[in-house]
CSV table of C-alpha atoms in Angstrom, one decimal:
chain,number,residue,atom,x,y,z
K,1,MET,CA,82.3,111.6,130.3
K,2,PRO,CA,82.4,110.0,126.8
K,3,VAL,CA,79.9,109.7,124.0
K,4,VAL,CA,78.3,106.3,124.6
K,5,VAL,CA,77.2,103.8,121.9
K,6,TRP,CA,74.6,101.4,123.1
K,7,ASN,CA,74.2,98.3,121.1
K,8,ALA,CA,70.5,97.9,122.1
K,9,THR,CA,70.2,94.4,120.5
K,10,ARG,CA,72.1,91.9,118.5
K,11,ARG,CA,69.1,91.2,116.4
K,12,CYS,CA,68.8,92.6,112.8
K,13,ASN,CA,66.6,92.1,109.8
K,14,LEU,CA,69.5,92.4,107.3
K,15,ARG,CA,72.7,90.4,106.8
K,16,CYS,CA,75.4,93.0,106.1
K,17,VAL,CA,78.8,91.5,105.1
K,18,HIS,CA,80.7,94.1,107.1
K,19,CYS,CA,78.6,94.1,110.3
K,20,TYR,CA,80.9,94.9,113.2
K,21,SER,CA,78.5,93.4,115.7
K,22,ALA,CA,78.0,90.1,113.7
K,23,SER,CA,74.2,90.6,114.1
K,24,THR,CA,71.8,87.7,113.8
K,25,PRO,CA,68.0,87.3,113.2
K,26,GLN,CA,67.6,86.3,116.8
K,27,PRO,CA,68.3,88.4,119.9
K,28,ALA,CA,71.3,87.5,122.0
K,29,ASP,CA,70.9,85.9,125.4
K,30,GLU,CA,70.3,88.2,128.4
K,31,GLU,CA,69.8,91.4,126.4
K,32,LEU,CA,69.0,94.4,128.7
K,33,THR,CA,65.3,94.7,129.6
K,34,THR,CA,63.4,97.9,129.5
K,35,THR,CA,64.0,98.4,133.2
K,36,ASP,CA,67.7,97.6,132.9
K,37,ALA,CA,68.1,100.0,130.0
K,38,GLY,CA,66.2,102.7,131.7
K,39,ALA,CA,68.4,102.5,134.8
K,40,MET,CA,71.5,102.6,132.5
K,41,ILE,CA,70.2,105.7,130.7
K,42,ASP,CA,69.4,107.5,134.0
K,43,ASP,CA,73.0,106.8,135.1
K,44,LEU,CA,74.5,108.1,131.9
K,45,ALA,CA,72.4,111.3,132.2
K,46,ALA,CA,73.3,111.9,135.8
K,47,ALA,CA,77.0,111.5,135.0
K,48,GLY,CA,76.9,114.1,132.3
K,49,VAL,CA,77.3,111.9,129.2
K,50,PRO,CA,76.6,114.2,126.3
K,51,VAL,CA,75.3,111.8,123.7
K,52,VAL,CA,73.9,108.3,123.6
K,53,LEU,CA,73.9,106.6,120.2
K,54,PHE,CA,71.3,103.8,119.9
K,55,SER,CA,72.8,101.1,117.6
K,56,GLY,CA,72.6,97.4,117.2
K,57,GLY,CA,72.1,95.1,115.4
K,58,GLU,CA,69.1,97.0,114.2
K,59,PRO,CA,67.9,99.0,117.2
K,60,LEU,CA,64.4,99.5,115.8
K,61,VAL,CA,63.5,95.8,116.3
K,62,ARG,CA,63.2,96.6,120.0
K,63,GLU,CA,59.6,97.5,120.6
K,64,ASP,CA,60.6,99.7,123.6
K,65,LEU,CA,63.1,101.8,121.6
K,66,THR,CA,61.0,104.9,121.3
K,67,GLU,CA,60.2,104.7,125.0
K,68,LEU,CA,63.9,104.5,125.8
K,69,ILE,CA,64.8,107.4,123.4
K,70,ALA,CA,62.2,109.5,125.1
K,71,ARG,CA,63.6,108.7,128.5
K,72,ALA,CA,67.1,109.7,127.4
K,73,SER,CA,65.8,112.9,125.7
K,74,THR,CA,63.8,113.9,128.8
K,75,ALA,CA,66.9,113.3,130.9
K,76,GLY,CA,68.9,115.8,128.8
K,77,LEU,CA,70.9,113.4,126.6
K,78,ARG,CA,71.4,114.1,122.9
K,79,THR,CA,69.9,111.1,121.2
K,80,VAL,CA,71.3,109.6,117.9
K,81,LEU,CA,70.0,106.6,116.1
K,82,SER,CA,72.2,104.3,113.9
K,83,THR,CA,69.8,102.3,111.7
K,84,ASN,CA,69.5,100.5,108.4
K,85,GLY,CA,66.3,102.5,107.9
K,86,THR,CA,64.3,99.7,106.4
K,87,LEU,CA,61.8,99.4,109.2
K,88,ILE,CA,60.9,103.1,109.4
K,89,THR,CA,57.3,103.9,108.5
K,90,PRO,CA,55.6,107.2,108.7
K,91,GLU,CA,54.0,106.2,111.9
K,92,LEU,CA,57.3,105.1,113.5
K,93,ALA,CA,59.1,108.2,112.3
K,94,GLY,CA,56.4,110.3,114.0
K,95,ARG,CA,56.9,108.4,117.3
K,96,LEU,CA,60.7,108.8,117.0
K,97,ALA,CA,60.2,112.6,116.5
K,98,ARG,CA,57.8,112.8,119.5
K,99,ALA,CA,60.3,110.9,121.6
K,100,GLY,CA,62.9,113.6,121.0
K,101,LEU,CA,65.3,111.9,118.6
K,102,ASN,CA,67.9,114.4,117.5
K,103,TYR,CA,69.4,112.6,114.5
K,104,ALA,CA,69.1,109.4,112.5
K,105,GLY,CA,72.1,108.1,110.6
K,106,ILE,CA,70.8,105.7,107.9
K,107,SER,CA,73.3,103.2,106.4
K,108,ILE,CA,73.2,102.9,102.6
K,109,ASP,CA,76.3,101.3,100.9
K,110,GLY,CA,75.6,102.1,97.3
K,111,LEU,CA,72.7,102.5,94.9
K,112,ARG,CA,70.1,99.7,94.5
K,113,GLN,CA,71.7,96.4,93.7
K,114,ALA,CA,75.2,97.4,95.1
K,115,ASN,CA,73.6,98.2,98.5
K,116,ASP,CA,71.3,95.1,98.5
K,117,ASP,CA,74.2,92.8,97.7
K,118,ILE,CA,76.2,94.1,100.7
K,119,ARG,CA,73.2,94.1,103.0
K,120,GLY,CA,72.0,90.7,102.0
K,121,VAL,CA,68.3,91.5,101.4
K,122,PRO,CA,66.7,92.5,98.1
K,123,GLY,CA,64.9,95.8,98.3
K,124,ALA,CA,66.9,97.1,101.2
K,125,PHE,CA,68.0,100.2,99.3
K,126,GLN,CA,64.5,101.4,98.4
K,127,GLN,CA,63.3,100.6,102.0
K,128,ALA,CA,66.2,102.6,103.5
K,129,LEU,CA,65.6,105.6,101.3
K,130,ALA,CA,61.9,105.5,102.1
K,131,GLY,CA,62.7,105.3,105.8
K,132,LEU,CA,65.1,108.3,105.5
K,133,ASN,CA,62.4,110.3,103.8
K,134,CYS,CA,59.8,109.3,106.5
K,135,CYS,CA,62.2,110.8,109.1
K,136,ARG,CA,62.7,114.0,107.1
K,137,ARG,CA,58.9,114.5,106.8
K,138,ALA,CA,58.6,113.9,110.6
K,139,GLY,CA,61.2,116.7,111.2
K,140,ILE,CA,64.1,114.5,112.2
K,141,ARG,CA,67.6,115.5,111.0
K,142,VAL,CA,69.0,112.7,108.9
K,143,GLY,CA,72.3,111.7,107.2
K,144,LEU,CA,73.7,108.9,105.1
K,145,ARG,CA,76.3,106.4,106.3
K,146,PHE,CA,78.5,104.6,103.8
K,147,THR,CA,81.2,102.0,104.7
K,148,MET,CA,84.0,102.0,102.1
K,149,THR,CA,85.2,98.6,100.8
K,150,GLN,CA,86.6,97.1,97.6
K,151,ARG,CA,83.1,96.0,96.5
K,152,ASN,CA,81.4,99.4,96.7
K,153,ILE,CA,84.2,102.1,96.4
K,154,SER,CA,83.1,102.7,92.8
K,155,GLN,CA,79.8,103.9,94.2
K,156,LEU,CA,81.4,106.9,96.0
K,157,PRO,CA,80.4,109.5,93.4
K,158,ALA,CA,76.9,108.1,93.2
K,159,MET,CA,76.5,108.7,97.0
K,160,PHE,CA,77.2,112.4,96.5
K,161,ASP,CA,74.8,112.4,93.6
K,162,LEU,CA,72.1,110.8,95.7
K,163,ALA,CA,72.6,113.2,98.6
K,164,ALA,CA,72.5,116.1,96.2
K,165,GLN,CA,69.4,114.9,94.5
K,166,GLU,CA,67.6,114.2,97.8
K,167,ARG,CA,69.2,117.3,99.5
K,168,ILE,CA,70.4,115.1,102.4
K,169,PRO,CA,72.3,117.5,104.7
K,170,ARG,CA,75.0,115.1,106.0
K,171,ILE,CA,77.1,112.1,104.7
K,172,CYS,CA,79.5,110.0,106.8
K,173,PHE,CA,82.0,107.9,105.0
K,174,TYR,CA,83.3,105.0,107.2
K,175,HIS,CA,86.6,103.2,106.8
K,176,LEU,CA,86.4,99.5,107.3
K,177,VAL,CA,87.1,98.2,110.8
K,178,PHE,CA,88.0,94.5,111.2
K,179,ALA,CA,85.4,93.5,113.7
K,180,GLY,CA,82.4,91.1,113.7
K,181,ARG,CA,81.7,89.8,110.2
K,182,ALA,CA,84.2,92.3,108.8
K,183,GLU,CA,86.9,90.1,110.2
K,184,THR,CA,86.1,87.7,107.3
K,185,ILE,CA,86.5,90.3,104.6
K,186,VAL,CA,89.8,91.9,105.7
K,187,GLU,CA,91.0,91.6,102.1
K,188,GLU,CA,88.2,94.0,101.0
K,189,ALA,CA,89.7,96.8,102.9
K,190,LEU,CA,91.0,99.6,100.6
K,191,ALA,CA,94.7,99.6,99.7
K,192,PRO,CA,96.6,102.8,100.8
K,193,GLU,CA,96.5,104.3,97.3
K,194,GLN,CA,92.7,103.5,97.0
K,195,THR,CA,92.1,105.2,100.3
K,196,ARG,CA,94.0,108.3,99.3
K,197,ALA,CA,92.0,108.5,96.0
K,198,ALA,CA,88.7,108.0,97.9
K,199,VAL,CA,89.6,110.8,100.4
K,200,ASP,CA,90.7,113.0,97.6
K,201,LEU,CA,87.3,112.5,95.9
K,202,ILE,CA,85.4,113.2,99.1
K,203,ILE,CA,87.4,116.4,99.6
K,204,ASP,CA,86.9,117.6,96.0
K,205,ARG,CA,83.2,116.7,95.9
K,206,THR,CA,82.6,118.4,99.2
K,207,ALA,CA,84.4,121.6,98.1
K,208,ALA,CA,82.5,121.6,94.8
K,209,ALA,CA,79.2,121.2,96.6
K,210,HIS,CA,79.9,124.1,99.0
K,211,ALA,CA,81.1,126.3,96.0
K,212,ALA,CA,77.7,125.6,94.3
K,213,GLY,CA,75.8,126.6,97.4
K,214,TRP,CA,74.9,123.2,98.9
K,215,LYS,CA,76.4,123.3,102.4
K,216,VAL,CA,76.4,119.6,102.9
K,217,GLU,CA,78.2,118.3,106.1
K,218,VAL,CA,80.7,115.5,105.2
K,219,LEU,CA,82.6,113.4,107.6
K,220,THR,CA,85.1,110.6,107.3
K,221,VAL,CA,85.1,108.2,110.2
K,222,ASP,CA,87.3,105.5,111.8
K,223,ASN,CA,90.6,106.5,110.3
K,224,HIS,CA,92.4,109.3,112.1
K,225,ALA,CA,95.0,109.5,109.3
K,226,ASP,CA,92.4,111.5,107.5
K,227,GLY,CA,93.1,114.5,109.7
K,228,PRO,CA,96.8,115.0,108.9
K,229,TYR,CA,96.2,114.1,105.3
K,230,LEU,CA,93.6,116.9,105.0
K,231,TYR,CA,95.9,119.3,106.7
K,232,MET,CA,98.7,118.6,104.3
K,233,LYS,CA,96.4,119.1,101.3
K,234,LEU,CA,95.2,122.4,102.8
K,235,LEU,CA,98.7,123.6,103.5
K,236,LYS,CA,99.4,123.7,99.8
K,237,ALA,CA,96.1,125.4,98.9
K,238,ASP,CA,95.3,127.7,101.8
K,239,PRO,CA,97.9,128.0,104.6
K,240,GLN,CA,95.7,130.1,106.9
K,241,GLN,CA,92.8,127.6,106.7
K,242,ALA,CA,95.4,124.8,107.2
K,243,SER,CA,96.5,126.4,110.4
K,244,GLN,CA,93.0,126.5,111.7
K,245,CYS,CA,92.5,122.9,110.7
K,246,LEU,CA,95.6,121.8,112.6
K,247,ALA,CA,94.6,123.6,115.7
K,248,LEU,CA,91.2,121.9,115.6
K,249,LEU,CA,92.7,118.5,115.1
K,250,ARG,CA,95.0,119.0,118.0
K,251,ARG,CA,92.1,120.0,120.2
K,252,GLN,CA,90.2,116.9,119.2
K,253,GLY,CA,93.2,114.7,119.9
K,254,GLY,CA,92.6,111.9,117.5
K,255,ASN,CA,91.2,108.5,118.5
K,256,GLY,CA,89.3,108.5,121.8
K,257,SER,CA,88.6,104.8,122.4
K,258,GLY,CA,88.5,104.3,126.2
K,259,SER,CA,88.3,108.1,126.9
K,260,ARG,CA,86.0,110.2,124.7
K,261,ILE,CA,83.9,107.3,123.4
K,262,GLY,CA,82.7,104.1,125.0
K,263,CYS,CA,80.3,101.3,124.3
K,264,ILE,CA,77.7,99.3,126.2
K,265,GLY,CA,76.7,96.0,124.6
K,266,TRP,CA,73.2,94.4,124.4
K,267,SER,CA,73.9,92.3,127.5
K,268,GLY,CA,75.3,95.2,129.5
K,269,ASP,CA,79.0,94.6,128.9
K,270,VAL,CA,81.1,97.8,128.7
K,271,HIS,CA,83.8,98.1,125.9
K,272,PRO,CA,86.4,100.8,125.0
K,273,ASP,CA,84.5,101.4,121.8
K,274,GLN,CA,81.8,99.7,119.7
K,275,PHE,CA,84.4,97.7,117.6
K,276,TRP,CA,86.3,96.2,120.5
K,277,ARG,CA,83.7,93.7,121.8
K,278,LYS,CA,86.4,91.2,122.7
K,279,CYS,CA,87.5,93.6,125.4
K,280,VAL,CA,85.1,93.7,128.4
K,281,LEU,CA,85.7,96.3,131.1
K,282,GLY,CA,82.8,95.4,133.3
K,283,SER,CA,79.0,95.1,133.2
K,284,VAL,CA,76.3,97.7,133.9
K,285,ARG,CA,74.3,94.8,135.4
K,286,ARG,CA,76.7,94.7,138.3
K,287,ARG,CA,78.2,98.1,138.4
K,288,ARG,CA,77.2,101.6,137.2
K,289,PHE,CA,78.8,102.6,133.8
K,290,THR,CA,80.2,105.7,135.5
K,291,GLU,CA,82.0,103.6,138.1
K,292,ILE,CA,83.5,101.3,135.4
K,293,TRP,CA,84.6,104.2,133.3
K,294,SER,CA,86.3,106.1,136.1
K,295,ASP,CA,88.1,103.1,137.5
K,296,ASP,CA,91.8,103.9,136.9
K,297,SER,CA,92.7,100.4,138.2
K,298,GLN,CA,91.4,98.9,135.0
K,299,PRO,CA,94.6,98.1,133.1
K,300,LEU,CA,93.4,98.6,129.6
K,301,LEU,CA,91.6,101.8,130.3
K,302,ALA,CA,94.6,103.3,132.0
K,303,ALA,CA,96.8,102.2,129.1
K,304,LEU,CA,94.5,103.6,126.4
K,305,ARG,CA,94.5,107.0,128.2
K,306,ASP,CA,98.3,107.0,128.2
K,307,ARG,CA,98.9,105.1,125.0
K,308,LYS,CA,101.5,107.1,123.2
K,309,LYS,CA,104.5,105.6,125.0
K,310,ARG,CA,103.1,102.1,124.3
K,311,LEU,CA,102.6,102.3,120.5
K,312,LYS,CA,104.9,100.4,118.2
K,313,GLY,CA,106.0,100.5,114.5
K,314,ARG,CA,105.1,103.5,112.3
K,315,CYS,CA,102.6,104.8,115.0
K,316,ALA,CA,105.4,105.2,117.5
K,317,ARG,CA,107.6,107.3,115.3
K,318,CYS,CA,104.8,109.3,113.5
K,319,ARG,CA,104.9,113.1,113.7
K,320,TRP,CA,101.1,113.2,113.7
K,321,LEU,CA,100.7,111.3,116.9
K,322,ASP,CA,99.2,114.3,118.7
K,323,VAL,CA,96.4,114.6,116.1
K,324,CYS,CA,95.8,110.8,115.4
K,325,ASN,CA,96.6,109.2,118.8
K,326,GLY,CA,97.5,105.9,117.2
K,327,ASN,CA,94.3,105.4,115.2
K,328,LEU,CA,92.1,102.4,116.1
K,329,ARG,CA,93.6,99.9,118.5
K,330,ALA,CA,90.9,97.4,117.7
K,331,ARG,CA,91.9,97.3,114.1
K,332,ALA,CA,95.6,97.1,114.9
K,333,GLU,CA,95.0,94.2,117.3
K,334,ALA,CA,92.8,92.4,114.7
K,335,ALA,CA,95.5,92.7,112.1
K,336,SER,CA,98.5,91.7,114.1
K,337,GLY,CA,97.4,90.4,117.5
K,338,ASP,CA,99.2,93.2,119.2
K,339,THR,CA,97.1,95.9,120.9
K,340,TRP,CA,99.9,98.4,120.5
K,341,GLY,CA,101.0,97.5,116.9
K,342,GLN,CA,100.6,99.9,114.0
K,343,ASP,CA,97.2,100.4,112.5
K,344,PRO,CA,97.2,98.9,108.9
K,345,ALA,CA,94.7,101.4,107.7
K,346,CYS,CA,97.2,104.3,107.9
K,347,TYR,CA,97.8,105.4,104.3
K,348,LEU,CA,100.3,108.1,105.0
K,349,THR,CA,103.8,107.5,103.4
K,350,ASP,CA,107.0,107.2,105.5
K,351,GLN,CA,108.0,110.6,104.3
K,352,GLU,CA,104.7,112.2,105.4
K,353,ILE,CA,105.0,110.8,108.9
K,354,SER,CA,108.7,111.5,109.4
K,355,PRO,CA,109.5,114.3,111.9
C-alpha cells in the first residue's frame, strides 16, 4: 500500500503563487465530512497504508482535523501534517500532540518579506515561525519546507542559517511542479544550471553541518534526477559511500506515483499523486480506496506501474531509469501534453545520461 496524501480541504488562509492545489479562501463543494473522512481513514489503516499526510489547502482550517489525526494515530497510521504554520497556537499545538501527530512540515519560502511576497499575506513568515516553535514546545517533531523558484533561490543559504539558528532538525527542498497555480509561473522554474548549483549548495551545506556536529536531515523532493546526480558526485569523492548510495537508490526505485504514493482529494477523488489532480482514478465516496488502488483494469495505474517501456525522449534512453523511473509524469504532461514525454526538470547532461 502507498503513502497517502489527503488534501483535507481546498480552503487556505494564504495565497501562495506556487500552490499546487490552487487553494481558495472558500472550501470546495462536497468536501468530505467528518464521517466520510473517518471511514476513509479506517479503510487506509485496515489496508496497511503506512503513512497518511494531511495536506490542503491549509488542513488546519478544518475544525475536526485533530479528531481525524487522533483517529488515524489510534488506528496505527503514522500521521504527518503539511501546513503553512500560521494558524498554530500553543493550544492547538497541544491538541495536535495529544492527537498523536508524528511530524509537522511547515512551509517557509524565504526570510520575512521574501516569504510573505510568495505567500501573499504580510506577516506570514513570523506567524509560521511562531507556529513551528509552538509545535516544538509541544513535543512534535518539525521540519522546514522550501519550494525553489527563480524568485527565492537566493534565499537558499538563509534557510540553512535559519535552521541552524533555530536548531530545526529537518529541511525539505522542493523542486517546482507545474500544477495548480504553479502552472501560471512555469517560467519561474530553475534552469538546469541553476538547479545544479542549488543542489550543489544543498549538498555542501549539509556536509558542512554534519562535519560541525549538527546532524540535520536534508531532503530534496520532486526531482528524481537528484539521486544519480548525488551518486556521480559521491563517486568522485568517496567510491564506497557512492556504492551504498546507488544500492539505496535502486531499492527506492525512483518516482512512485501510482504505486508507492497516492492522493485523495478534498471531495474524495483518488489521484496517482498530489500534483496530478486532472487524473481521477475513482472516488472514495463510491468505492474504497483500497479497491481503487488495487484495480489493475484502471489503464493509467497499470501503465504507471509498467512505465519504462512507454517513456519517450531523454527519459527513454537514460541509463538512470532504474533509479529515477522517469521522474514526475504530471510535470512532463503539463510541459508537453504527453504523459510519457520527458520531464523538463531533468538537469543531467546528455553525456551523464548516456549508457
